[in-house]
Short mmCIF file of C-alpha atoms in Angstrom, two decimals:
data_model
loop_
_atom_site.label_atom_id
_atom_site.label_comp_id
_atom_site.label_asym_id
_atom_site.label_seq_id
_atom_site.Cartn_x
_atom_site.Cartn_y
_atom_site.Cartn_z
CA MET A 1 -21.25 -34.00 121.41
CA THR A 2 -20.71 -34.08 117.65
CA GLN A 3 -20.08 -30.94 115.61
CA ALA A 4 -23.54 -31.24 114.03
CA MET A 5 -25.19 -31.20 117.45
CA LYS A 6 -23.36 -28.15 118.74
CA PRO A 7 -25.28 -24.87 118.86
CA LEU A 8 -24.61 -22.15 116.34
CA PHE A 9 -23.58 -19.84 119.17
CA SER A 10 -23.45 -20.14 122.94
CA ALA A 11 -22.65 -17.94 125.92
CA SER A 12 -21.87 -19.66 129.21
CA GLU A 13 -21.79 -18.03 132.65
CA LEU A 14 -21.38 -14.63 130.96
CA THR A 15 -21.15 -11.58 133.23
CA VAL A 16 -21.60 -7.99 132.06
CA SER A 17 -20.82 -5.10 134.38
CA VAL A 18 -19.87 -1.45 134.64
CA PRO A 19 -17.73 0.04 137.42
CA GLY A 20 -19.44 -0.64 140.72
CA ARG A 21 -22.40 -2.53 139.26
CA THR A 22 -23.10 -5.97 137.82
CA LEU A 23 -25.75 -5.69 135.11
CA VAL A 24 -25.96 -9.33 134.00
CA ARG A 25 -24.66 -12.22 136.08
CA LYS A 26 -23.81 -15.66 134.67
CA LEU A 27 -25.96 -15.52 131.55
CA ASN A 28 -26.40 -18.81 129.70
CA LEU A 29 -27.67 -18.47 126.16
CA GLU A 30 -27.70 -20.76 123.14
CA LEU A 31 -28.72 -19.43 119.72
CA LYS A 32 -30.49 -21.67 117.26
CA PRO A 33 -31.02 -21.12 113.55
CA GLY A 34 -34.51 -19.95 112.70
CA GLU A 35 -35.42 -17.86 115.73
CA LEU A 36 -35.72 -14.23 116.78
CA ILE A 37 -34.85 -13.37 120.38
CA ALA A 38 -35.86 -10.01 121.87
CA ILE A 39 -33.86 -8.42 124.70
CA LEU A 40 -36.03 -6.26 126.96
CA GLY A 41 -35.28 -4.07 129.96
CA GLN A 42 -35.21 -0.54 131.31
CA ASN A 43 -32.74 2.08 130.15
CA GLY A 44 -29.38 1.30 131.71
CA ALA A 45 -30.20 -2.35 132.35
CA GLY A 46 -27.33 -3.49 130.13
CA LYS A 47 -29.11 -4.40 126.90
CA SER A 48 -26.60 -2.70 124.58
CA LEU A 49 -23.56 -3.79 126.59
CA THR A 50 -24.79 -7.37 126.57
CA LEU A 51 -25.40 -7.24 122.82
CA HIS A 52 -21.92 -5.79 122.20
CA THR A 53 -20.37 -8.48 124.41
CA LEU A 54 -22.20 -11.24 122.56
CA ALA A 55 -21.07 -9.71 119.24
CA ASN A 56 -17.44 -9.86 120.44
CA LEU A 57 -17.05 -6.09 120.31
CA ARG A 58 -16.56 -5.79 124.06
CA LYS A 59 -14.09 -7.68 126.22
CA ILE A 60 -15.52 -10.71 128.00
CA GLU A 61 -15.21 -10.05 131.73
CA ASP A 62 -16.20 -13.49 132.93
CA GLY A 63 -17.62 -16.49 131.12
CA ASP A 64 -17.20 -18.01 127.68
CA ILE A 65 -18.58 -17.46 124.19
CA GLU A 66 -18.42 -20.12 121.49
CA LEU A 67 -19.18 -19.80 117.80
CA GLY A 68 -19.84 -23.04 115.98
CA GLY A 69 -18.56 -25.02 118.96
CA ARG A 70 -15.22 -23.19 119.17
CA PRO A 71 -14.11 -20.34 121.44
CA ILE A 72 -14.83 -17.11 119.62
CA SER A 73 -11.27 -15.95 120.36
CA THR A 74 -9.95 -18.58 117.93
CA TYR A 75 -11.53 -16.85 114.92
CA SER A 76 -10.13 -13.93 112.96
CA ARG A 77 -12.08 -10.68 112.92
CA ARG A 78 -12.85 -11.21 109.22
CA VAL A 79 -14.34 -14.66 109.78
CA ILE A 80 -16.39 -13.38 112.71
CA ALA A 81 -17.70 -10.54 110.51
CA GLN A 82 -18.71 -13.09 107.89
CA ARG A 83 -20.76 -15.00 110.46
CA MET A 84 -22.06 -12.26 112.78
CA ALA A 85 -23.21 -8.68 112.23
CA LEU A 86 -24.02 -5.92 114.72
CA LEU A 87 -26.42 -3.10 113.97
CA PRO A 88 -25.45 -0.39 116.50
CA GLN A 89 -27.99 1.83 118.19
CA ASN A 90 -26.67 4.87 116.33
CA SER A 91 -24.60 5.24 113.15
CA ASP A 92 -21.89 7.85 112.74
CA ASP A 93 -21.22 9.29 109.28
CA ILE A 94 -17.50 10.06 109.45
CA PHE A 95 -16.86 10.53 105.71
CA PRO A 96 -19.09 11.76 102.88
CA ALA A 97 -20.54 8.86 100.90
CA THR A 98 -23.50 7.90 98.78
CA VAL A 99 -26.31 5.65 99.95
CA PHE A 100 -25.12 2.88 97.64
CA ASP A 101 -21.48 3.04 98.74
CA THR A 102 -22.57 2.92 102.38
CA ALA A 103 -24.66 -0.19 101.81
CA LEU A 104 -21.79 -1.78 99.88
CA ILE A 105 -19.55 -1.56 102.96
CA GLY A 106 -21.53 -4.51 104.32
CA ARG A 107 -19.97 -6.74 101.65
CA HIS A 108 -16.36 -6.05 102.73
CA PRO A 109 -15.95 -9.09 105.05
CA HIS A 110 -16.67 -11.30 102.03
CA ILE A 111 -14.19 -9.60 99.67
CA GLU A 112 -10.62 -10.86 99.53
CA PRO A 113 -7.92 -8.34 100.47
CA LEU A 114 -6.79 -6.09 97.62
CA ARG A 115 -9.85 -7.06 95.56
CA TRP A 116 -12.64 -4.81 94.33
CA GLU A 117 -16.34 -5.47 94.83
CA SER A 118 -17.73 -7.88 92.27
CA THR A 119 -20.85 -7.46 90.17
CA GLN A 120 -22.55 -9.89 92.53
CA ASP A 121 -21.57 -7.77 95.54
CA ARG A 122 -23.00 -4.66 93.93
CA GLN A 123 -26.20 -6.46 92.99
CA PHE A 124 -26.53 -7.80 96.52
CA ALA A 125 -26.13 -4.30 98.01
CA THR A 126 -28.73 -2.94 95.57
CA GLU A 127 -31.17 -5.67 96.60
CA CYS A 128 -30.67 -4.81 100.28
CA LEU A 129 -31.43 -1.16 99.52
CA ARG A 130 -34.56 -2.25 97.69
CA LYS A 131 -35.71 -4.24 100.72
CA MET A 132 -35.30 -1.08 102.81
CA ASP A 133 -37.21 1.04 100.27
CA LEU A 134 -34.03 3.02 99.46
CA ALA A 135 -33.10 1.87 95.95
CA GLU A 136 -34.26 5.14 94.38
CA LEU A 137 -31.95 7.05 96.75
CA ALA A 138 -28.81 5.07 95.85
CA ASP A 139 -26.97 8.10 94.45
CA ARG A 140 -27.93 10.47 97.27
CA GLU A 141 -25.34 11.70 99.78
CA ILE A 142 -26.01 10.21 103.20
CA ALA A 143 -25.85 13.68 104.76
CA THR A 144 -29.12 14.53 102.98
CA LEU A 145 -31.09 11.64 104.52
CA SER A 146 -33.67 11.93 107.26
CA GLY A 147 -33.15 10.08 110.54
CA GLY A 148 -35.48 7.27 109.49
CA GLU A 149 -33.84 6.92 106.08
CA ARG A 150 -30.41 6.80 107.70
CA ARG A 151 -31.62 4.06 110.04
CA ARG A 152 -32.96 2.02 107.15
CA LEU A 153 -29.63 2.48 105.37
CA ALA A 154 -27.78 1.10 108.40
CA ILE A 155 -30.10 -1.91 108.31
CA ALA A 156 -29.46 -2.35 104.57
CA GLN A 157 -25.71 -2.33 105.26
CA THR A 158 -26.19 -4.99 107.94
CA LEU A 159 -28.28 -7.11 105.56
CA ALA A 160 -25.57 -6.78 102.92
CA GLN A 161 -23.13 -8.39 105.35
CA ASN A 162 -25.32 -11.52 105.07
CA PRO A 163 -24.27 -13.18 108.35
CA ARG A 164 -25.78 -16.20 110.02
CA ILE A 165 -26.33 -14.23 113.25
CA PHE A 166 -27.77 -10.70 113.43
CA PHE A 167 -27.30 -8.64 116.60
CA LEU A 168 -29.62 -5.63 116.35
CA ASP A 169 -29.54 -2.76 118.84
CA GLU A 170 -32.95 -1.08 118.70
CA PRO A 171 -33.49 -1.67 114.97
CA THR A 172 -36.78 0.27 114.98
CA ASN A 173 -35.16 3.52 116.23
CA HIS A 174 -36.38 6.57 114.25
CA LEU A 175 -38.74 4.47 112.14
CA ASP A 176 -42.41 5.17 111.51
CA PRO A 177 -44.92 2.39 112.33
CA GLN A 178 -44.99 1.05 108.77
CA HIS A 179 -41.22 0.68 108.57
CA GLN A 180 -41.03 -0.75 112.09
CA LEU A 181 -43.27 -3.59 111.00
CA ASP A 182 -41.52 -3.98 107.64
CA VAL A 183 -38.09 -4.26 109.29
CA LEU A 184 -39.13 -6.82 111.89
CA GLU A 185 -41.05 -8.86 109.33
CA LEU A 186 -37.94 -8.86 107.15
CA PHE A 187 -35.80 -10.22 109.98
CA VAL A 188 -38.44 -12.83 110.80
CA GLU A 189 -38.14 -13.87 107.15
CA ARG A 190 -34.34 -14.08 107.52
CA ALA A 191 -34.82 -16.28 110.57
CA ARG A 192 -37.13 -18.58 108.62
CA MET A 193 -34.35 -18.87 106.04
CA GLY A 194 -31.99 -20.18 108.74
CA ALA A 195 -30.48 -17.07 110.32
CA THR A 196 -30.60 -16.17 114.01
CA VAL A 197 -31.71 -12.70 115.10
CA VAL A 198 -31.13 -11.13 118.52
CA ALA A 199 -32.68 -7.67 118.90
CA CYS A 200 -32.84 -5.14 121.72
CA LEU A 201 -36.33 -3.64 121.68
CA HIS A 202 -38.09 -0.96 123.71
CA ASP A 203 -41.58 -1.86 122.51
CA VAL A 204 -42.78 -4.90 124.44
CA ASN A 205 -45.69 -5.34 122.02
CA LEU A 206 -43.34 -5.68 119.05
CA ALA A 207 -41.46 -8.31 121.04
CA ALA A 208 -44.73 -10.11 121.84
CA ARG A 209 -45.66 -10.08 118.16
CA PHE A 210 -42.37 -11.09 116.54
CA ALA A 211 -40.05 -12.80 119.04
CA ASP A 212 -39.80 -16.55 119.57
CA ARG A 213 -37.98 -16.08 122.88
CA CYS A 214 -37.37 -13.11 125.15
CA LEU A 215 -34.42 -12.28 127.40
CA LEU A 216 -35.37 -9.95 130.24
CA LEU A 217 -32.57 -7.96 131.88
CA TYR A 218 -33.33 -6.41 135.27
CA GLY A 219 -30.12 -4.37 135.55
CA ASP A 220 -29.06 -5.86 138.90
CA GLY A 221 -27.54 -9.08 137.61
CA ARG A 222 -30.81 -10.96 137.29
CA TRP A 223 -32.11 -12.16 133.95
CA HIS A 224 -34.89 -14.36 132.66
CA LEU A 225 -34.95 -16.20 129.33
CA GLY A 226 -37.80 -18.20 127.89
CA GLU A 227 -40.49 -18.62 125.28
CA THR A 228 -42.24 -15.34 124.56
CA LEU A 229 -45.72 -16.50 125.60
CA GLU A 230 -44.35 -17.79 128.90
CA VAL A 231 -42.03 -14.87 129.71
CA LEU A 232 -44.25 -11.90 128.92
CA SER A 233 -46.73 -11.57 131.78
CA GLU A 234 -48.16 -8.62 133.67
CA GLU A 235 -46.30 -9.51 136.86
CA ARG A 236 -42.92 -10.08 135.25
CA LEU A 237 -43.10 -6.99 133.02
CA SER A 238 -44.26 -4.83 135.93
CA GLU A 239 -41.16 -5.85 137.84
CA LEU A 240 -38.94 -5.42 134.79
CA TYR A 241 -40.07 -1.88 133.96
CA GLN A 242 -40.95 -0.73 137.48
CA VAL A 243 -44.37 0.43 136.34
CA ARG A 244 -47.65 -1.44 136.45
CA MET A 245 -48.13 -3.26 133.14
CA GLU A 246 -51.52 -4.60 132.15
CA ALA A 247 -52.44 -7.00 129.36
CA LEU A 248 -55.44 -6.45 127.12
CA ASP A 249 -56.90 -8.95 124.69
CA TRP A 250 -56.60 -7.66 121.13
CA ARG A 251 -57.44 -9.82 118.11
CA GLY A 252 -56.59 -12.96 120.01
CA GLN A 253 -53.28 -11.59 121.28
CA LYS A 254 -52.07 -9.83 124.41
CA LEU A 255 -51.46 -6.11 124.15
CA PHE A 256 -49.40 -4.69 127.04
CA ILE A 257 -49.88 -1.14 128.28
CA ALA A 258 -48.23 0.84 131.08
CA ALA A 259 -51.06 1.53 133.51
CA GLY A 260 -49.19 4.40 135.16
CA SER A 261 -48.37 3.36 138.73
CA SER A 262 -45.13 4.87 139.97
CA ALA A 263 -42.21 2.66 140.93
CA THR A 264 -42.87 3.38 144.63
CA GLU A 265 -46.55 2.46 144.32
CA LEU A 266 -45.63 -0.65 142.38
CA ARG A 267 -43.13 -1.84 144.99
CA SER A 268 -45.75 -1.32 147.72
CA SER A 269 -48.28 -3.28 145.69
CA MET A 270 -45.85 -6.12 145.05
CA TYR A 271 -45.00 -6.23 148.77
CA ALA A 272 -48.70 -6.51 149.56
CA VAL A 273 -49.05 -9.38 147.08
CA ALA A 274 -46.04 -11.16 148.56
CA SER A 275 -47.45 -10.79 152.07
CA GLY A 276 -50.87 -12.04 151.01
CA GLN A 277 -52.63 -8.72 151.59
CA ALA A 278 -53.57 -8.06 147.98
CA THR A 279 -53.49 -9.43 144.44
CA LEU A 280 -52.12 -7.82 141.30
#
């Protein structure tokens, strides 16, 4: 295989576990430029741990990760940070700083050691704040921000890093509906410009609307990866979330709702389907 044909990023036979429990077993994943992949699953299913492992911020237990056709271990941390960025689920404000200075941190992987930020770096950070509707707050102390504003600032900092691959852990956390849509539309735009976006999401309908592919994590080692329209079905989502999920037609699209059956009722129903005594 030539260098040009190699995927931007690949994980082979990757296993993610916690003491006494395998969350993801032998995951195979290739990332292509131009797509958004949503990771879905219950709380504790391993979404964040998988994302952190893919982002090379957690030790690989078993399996291999390659970046640009080379083992990720062969790259320096600085080069990895130039190519990949992780938006964590929560952001800790350790030191006092302004909104602008916090966004500017995203440019650091691209700045040579012992050099100051350039005019271009500062302009880039300002543009990222503008995209997150925060430019007018550039001089504010981050301690004065609301939870939603702080989340948008973390996204602006990630955008300022300008990687080829974005790993986003619940990017819509703390955001109102307008900003949820704005953020996901922005990352869809980045994908269309050649980036790759992998995002853990809790809202299956946002995944159905924006994702090209979905990775379902069941928390017991099993996983399922495929095109969004193929992967998101009532049966598969009911098993994933352990609650009956139903699809409604809305403006030519499927809208999924939790119909309210308990996990015990759902398992009984699925057993009846498997034994031919009922249909979902």
